[in-house]
């Protein structure tokens, strides 16, 4: 078997960080961004971003690659522990503070386990404080477990609220806990004893700041369900992480990885104290291009250049755009999106027998499948916060990707009663303004601002009441059949049955009323040419017409005009009647779509839709009346 081609060797890695670190490209193809550097240095502890932006990639690399100078402990509660830790409470304490104690307890236990292991790496005698921690862990083995990588939430929370033994620290429950104290007070006392023992262990080993223990908390979406208990769980985590700095100094710190929709849903009094700790992950197109090249080099060979990747391996352009720009515009600017998209392009090319280079047709086929994936993924990403999301997609099915507020209002009104019946708890959100706000926040819709379209990737100015023009994100257009601005297909000279049947049935009689057939055909084409130029002039004067719609319609009208001008020279000949009827049908369909979606620019008799309808009628009449018809355009 011969040597494999570049396309066959090309691979961009796994979808998720856990597998990507094991057998993917997270090691060789990892991009050390400013966000990564801020976490490693300790300048930021709260990493926030949408699903797929690379939060877990940073977390997993820190946990398993030894890039942190000290130790690391990964804490990832799974859904089996979700209900128990969400419902955790202590009498006498508010929910947020009870869950804060729970997280502090988990952190203290992981720190104790680390200190007992780490002490063996130090030469000399083990400090008494570390021996005490070893005795404590042994005495509470059933509650804590022996597996150092176990998160142990189900067992651990029981110890804080009841049966934890602290005799290793010289504390006996009967003598040191007042029977009259509340459950919360007793838990706080136990925790204080444990935290002091851990603090002494760090002091006696003297590792800080050279060997700081870094606690990594990730995948909290597994235990978040959008209710008050879930919010308290996250707020408690934030409070506990902040407490770590004051309790242990430089010996222990936390890095929390939170989905932005979860963090942004929180509301608590101390929220403003975390602003300087926040780090929101956002990717630019240039950053993602660099990531793609890094991963391509890792699989296809280090000699591969950007020029080769985007002009020899991939096609130079796709639908007239530079390929990298085309691909990135169809993602939500997340590494996971790009990895999936690029892998699908390569897989499609191989499946089509294109082993030397990826063709434009391969990219277009992959785009359709990728769009379908992302539409499904969006539903799953926001299933907890917005369970109604999937039911909103039909509002945009087989339509234009550009929509006005008026058009959306009409569509929402048609479906609002059904949505309210199916999702009564979300009735306040399922209004026109609520739907627009939600679709903007999840990145499904963009809004025109100035000369550009803004898609929400980070907290930005919300949609304003005066903003009237919305665009479906390119990522979802293929899946929804919304690939043109106005939702009208390209003019391809397909006869519309309704127009042709109208002519052939006798309501309009196709009869030559004098003059030669050639002269009649010449007059028909002249009328169609004048109609096209009239539409182009109206488009240029129409101030209310969105730019994308203006450009799209003008391009199609010019195609009709081009067909008209070349018709006399066509081989084989094309009937003038057919050309005019096809154009008339296209004008009528276009007018209907513009009215339906509120895209017809000026109101009333001056609107483009009105002009198109008038011209369509006149063209049909001209076919029926022949050269002597009065149906001038």
PDB file of N, CA, C and O in Angstrom, residues 508-509 511 520 523-524 527-528 577 580 615-633:
ATOM      1  N   UNK A 508     -56.495  34.237 -20.307  1.00  0.00           N
ATOM      2  CA  UNK A 508     -55.688  35.132 -21.120  1.00  0.00           C
ATOM      3  C   UNK A 508     -55.399  34.381 -22.412  1.00  0.00           C
ATOM      4  O   UNK A 508     -54.854  33.281 -22.380  1.00  0.00           O
ATOM      5  N   UNK A 509     -55.795  34.909 -23.546  1.00  0.00           N
ATOM      6  CA  UNK A 509     -55.691  34.185 -24.807  1.00  0.00           C
ATOM      7  C   UNK A 509     -54.399  34.521 -25.513  1.00  0.00           C
ATOM      8  O   UNK A 509     -54.104  35.689 -25.793  1.00  0.00           O
ATOM      9  N   UNK A 511     -52.964  34.860 -28.552  1.00  0.00           N
ATOM     10  CA  UNK A 511     -53.335  34.977 -29.958  1.00  0.00           C
ATOM     11  C   UNK A 511     -52.572  36.140 -30.563  1.00  0.00           C
ATOM     12  O   UNK A 511     -52.569  37.238 -30.011  1.00  0.00           O
ATOM     13  N   UNK A 520     -43.597  40.121 -33.038  1.00  0.00           N
ATOM     14  CA  UNK A 520     -44.283  39.985 -31.748  1.00  0.00           C
ATOM     15  C   UNK A 520     -43.295  39.565 -30.658  1.00  0.00           C
ATOM     16  O   UNK A 520     -43.297  40.096 -29.545  1.00  0.00           O
ATOM     17  N   UNK A 523     -41.173  42.456 -29.546  1.00  0.00           N
ATOM     18  CA  UNK A 523     -41.893  43.398 -28.680  1.00  0.00           C
ATOM     19  C   UNK A 523     -42.026  42.838 -27.264  1.00  0.00           C
ATOM     20  O   UNK A 523     -41.857  43.557 -26.264  1.00  0.00           O
ATOM     21  N   UNK A 524     -42.294  41.530 -27.138  1.00  0.00           N
ATOM     22  CA  UNK A 524     -42.415  40.915 -25.800  1.00  0.00           C
ATOM     23  C   UNK A 524     -41.106  41.045 -25.015  1.00  0.00           C
ATOM     24  O   UNK A 524     -41.108  41.375 -23.830  1.00  0.00           O
ATOM     25  N   UNK A 527     -40.561  44.542 -23.794  1.00  0.00           N
ATOM     26  CA  UNK A 527     -41.376  44.858 -22.616  1.00  0.00           C
ATOM     27  C   UNK A 527     -40.784  44.239 -21.357  1.00  0.00           C
ATOM     28  O   UNK A 527     -40.763  44.862 -20.292  1.00  0.00           O
ATOM     29  N   UNK A 528     -40.286  43.016 -21.482  1.00  0.00           N
ATOM     30  CA  UNK A 528     -39.660  42.376 -20.316  1.00  0.00           C
ATOM     31  C   UNK A 528     -38.387  43.129 -19.929  1.00  0.00           C
ATOM     32  O   UNK A 528     -38.116  43.328 -18.738  1.00  0.00           O
ATOM     33  N   UNK A 577     -42.661  33.775 -25.416  1.00  0.00           N
ATOM     34  CA  UNK A 577     -43.779  33.658 -24.472  1.00  0.00           C
ATOM     35  C   UNK A 577     -43.319  33.014 -23.163  1.00  0.00           C
ATOM     36  O   UNK A 577     -43.668  33.471 -22.065  1.00  0.00           O
ATOM     37  N   UNK A 580     -41.119  35.344 -20.956  1.00  0.00           N
ATOM     38  CA  UNK A 580     -41.886  36.408 -20.310  1.00  0.00           C
ATOM     39  C   UNK A 580     -42.755  35.842 -19.188  1.00  0.00           C
ATOM     40  O   UNK A 580     -42.860  36.431 -18.100  1.00  0.00           O
ATOM     41  N   UNK A 615     -46.129  44.780 -12.560  1.00  0.00           N
ATOM     42  CA  UNK A 615     -45.356  44.366 -13.727  1.00  0.00           C
ATOM     43  C   UNK A 615     -45.669  42.925 -14.114  1.00  0.00           C
ATOM     44  O   UNK A 615     -45.734  42.589 -15.307  1.00  0.00           O
ATOM     45  N   UNK A 616     -45.864  42.052 -13.111  1.00  0.00           N
ATOM     46  CA  UNK A 616     -46.217  40.664 -13.405  1.00  0.00           C
ATOM     47  C   UNK A 616     -47.523  40.591 -14.181  1.00  0.00           C
ATOM     48  O   UNK A 616     -47.643  39.873 -15.180  1.00  0.00           O
ATOM     49  N   UNK A 617     -48.524  41.346 -13.738  1.00  0.00           N
ATOM     50  CA  UNK A 617     -49.823  41.350 -14.407  1.00  0.00           C
ATOM     51  C   UNK A 617     -49.702  41.865 -15.838  1.00  0.00           C
ATOM     52  O   UNK A 617     -50.260  41.291 -16.780  1.00  0.00           O
ATOM     53  N   UNK A 618     -48.958  42.950 -16.029  1.00  0.00           N
ATOM     54  CA  UNK A 618     -48.802  43.522 -17.356  1.00  0.00           C
ATOM     55  C   UNK A 618     -48.068  42.577 -18.297  1.00  0.00           C
ATOM     56  O   UNK A 618     -48.399  42.483 -19.491  1.00  0.00           O
ATOM     57  N   UNK A 619     -47.082  41.888 -17.787  1.00  0.00           N
ATOM     58  CA  UNK A 619     -46.341  40.954 -18.633  1.00  0.00           C
ATOM     59  C   UNK A 619     -47.224  39.797 -19.092  1.00  0.00           C
ATOM     60  O   UNK A 619     -47.160  39.371 -20.252  1.00  0.00           O
ATOM     61  N   UNK A 620     -48.041  39.275 -18.176  1.00  0.00           N
ATOM     62  CA  UNK A 620     -48.945  38.192 -18.552  1.00  0.00           C
ATOM     63  C   UNK A 620     -49.932  38.674 -19.611  1.00  0.00           C
ATOM     64  O   UNK A 620     -50.223  37.986 -20.606  1.00  0.00           O
ATOM     65  N   UNK A 621     -50.451  39.875 -19.445  1.00  0.00           N
ATOM     66  CA  UNK A 621     -51.386  40.427 -20.415  1.00  0.00           C
ATOM     67  C   UNK A 621     -50.727  40.643 -21.774  1.00  0.00           C
ATOM     68  O   UNK A 621     -51.339  40.452 -22.821  1.00  0.00           O
ATOM     69  N   UNK A 622     -49.465  41.042 -21.728  1.00  0.00           N
ATOM     70  CA  UNK A 622     -48.775  41.283 -22.997  1.00  0.00           C
ATOM     71  C   UNK A 622     -48.605  39.996 -23.786  1.00  0.00           C
ATOM     72  O   UNK A 622     -48.656  39.994 -25.009  1.00  0.00           O
ATOM     73  N   UNK A 623     -48.422  38.903 -23.108  1.00  0.00           N
ATOM     74  CA  UNK A 623     -48.329  37.616 -23.796  1.00  0.00           C
ATOM     75  C   UNK A 623     -49.666  37.279 -24.444  1.00  0.00           C
ATOM     76  O   UNK A 623     -49.743  36.815 -25.585  1.00  0.00           O
ATOM     77  N   UNK A 624     -50.751  37.563 -23.757  1.00  0.00           N
ATOM     78  CA  UNK A 624     -52.065  37.267 -24.307  1.00  0.00           C
ATOM     79  C   UNK A 624     -52.466  38.204 -25.408  1.00  0.00           C
ATOM     80  O   UNK A 624     -53.135  37.815 -26.369  1.00  0.00           O
ATOM     81  N   UNK A 625     -52.037  39.488 -25.347  1.00  0.00           N
ATOM     82  CA  UNK A 625     -52.504  40.486 -26.296  1.00  0.00           C
ATOM     83  C   UNK A 625     -51.701  40.593 -27.556  1.00  0.00           C
ATOM     84  O   UNK A 625     -52.178  41.124 -28.552  1.00  0.00           O
ATOM     85  N   UNK A 626     -50.486  40.066 -27.578  1.00  0.00           N
ATOM     86  CA  UNK A 626     -49.669  40.153 -28.778  1.00  0.00           C
ATOM     87  C   UNK A 626     -49.185  41.562 -29.036  1.00  0.00           C
ATOM     88  O   UNK A 626     -49.276  42.457 -28.205  1.00  0.00           O
ATOM     89  N   UNK A 627     -48.689  41.828 -30.234  1.00  0.00           N
ATOM     90  CA  UNK A 627     -48.081  43.119 -30.530  1.00  0.00           C
ATOM     91  C   UNK A 627     -49.028  44.285 -30.401  1.00  0.00           C
ATOM     92  O   UNK A 627     -48.611  45.397 -30.128  1.00  0.00           O
ATOM     93  N   UNK A 628     -50.309  44.067 -30.584  1.00  0.00           N
ATOM     94  CA  UNK A 628     -51.233  45.178 -30.481  1.00  0.00           C
ATOM     95  C   UNK A 628     -51.787  45.419 -29.114  1.00  0.00           C
ATOM     96  O   UNK A 628     -52.689  46.232 -28.936  1.00  0.00           O
ATOM     97  N   UNK A 629     -51.288  44.704 -28.087  1.00  0.00           N
ATOM     98  CA  UNK A 629     -51.822  44.843 -26.733  1.00  0.00           C
ATOM     99  C   UNK A 629     -51.516  46.206 -26.172  1.00  0.00           C
ATOM    100  O   UNK A 629     -50.524  46.847 -26.487  1.00  0.00           O
ATOM    101  N   UNK A 630     -52.383  46.624 -25.287  1.00  0.00           N
ATOM    102  CA  UNK A 630     -52.158  47.890 -24.583  1.00  0.00           C
ATOM    103  C   UNK A 630     -51.435  47.689 -23.280  1.00  0.00           C
ATOM    104  O   UNK A 630     -51.239  48.610 -22.516  1.00  0.00           O
ATOM    105  N   UNK A 631     -51.042  46.448 -22.974  1.00  0.00           N
ATOM    106  CA  UNK A 631     -50.393  46.168 -21.686  1.00  0.00           C
ATOM    107  C   UNK A 631     -48.958  46.585 -21.669  1.00  0.00           C
ATOM    108  O   UNK A 631     -48.062  45.765 -21.596  1.00  0.00           O
ATOM    109  N   UNK A 632     -48.671  47.865 -21.774  1.00  0.00           N
ATOM    110  CA  UNK A 632     -47.297  48.367 -21.734  1.00  0.00           C
ATOM    111  C   UNK A 632     -46.728  48.281 -20.325  1.00  0.00           C
ATOM    112  O   UNK A 632     -47.451  48.452 -19.359  1.00  0.00           O
ATOM    113  N   UNK A 633     -45.434  48.055 -20.209  1.00  0.00           N
ATOM    114  CA  UNK A 633     -44.746  47.998 -18.934  1.00  0.00           C
ATOM    115  C   UNK A 633     -44.032  49.284 -18.661  1.00  0.00           C
ATOM    116  O   UNK A 633     -43.344  49.397 -17.702  1.00  0.00           O
TER     117      UNK A 633
END
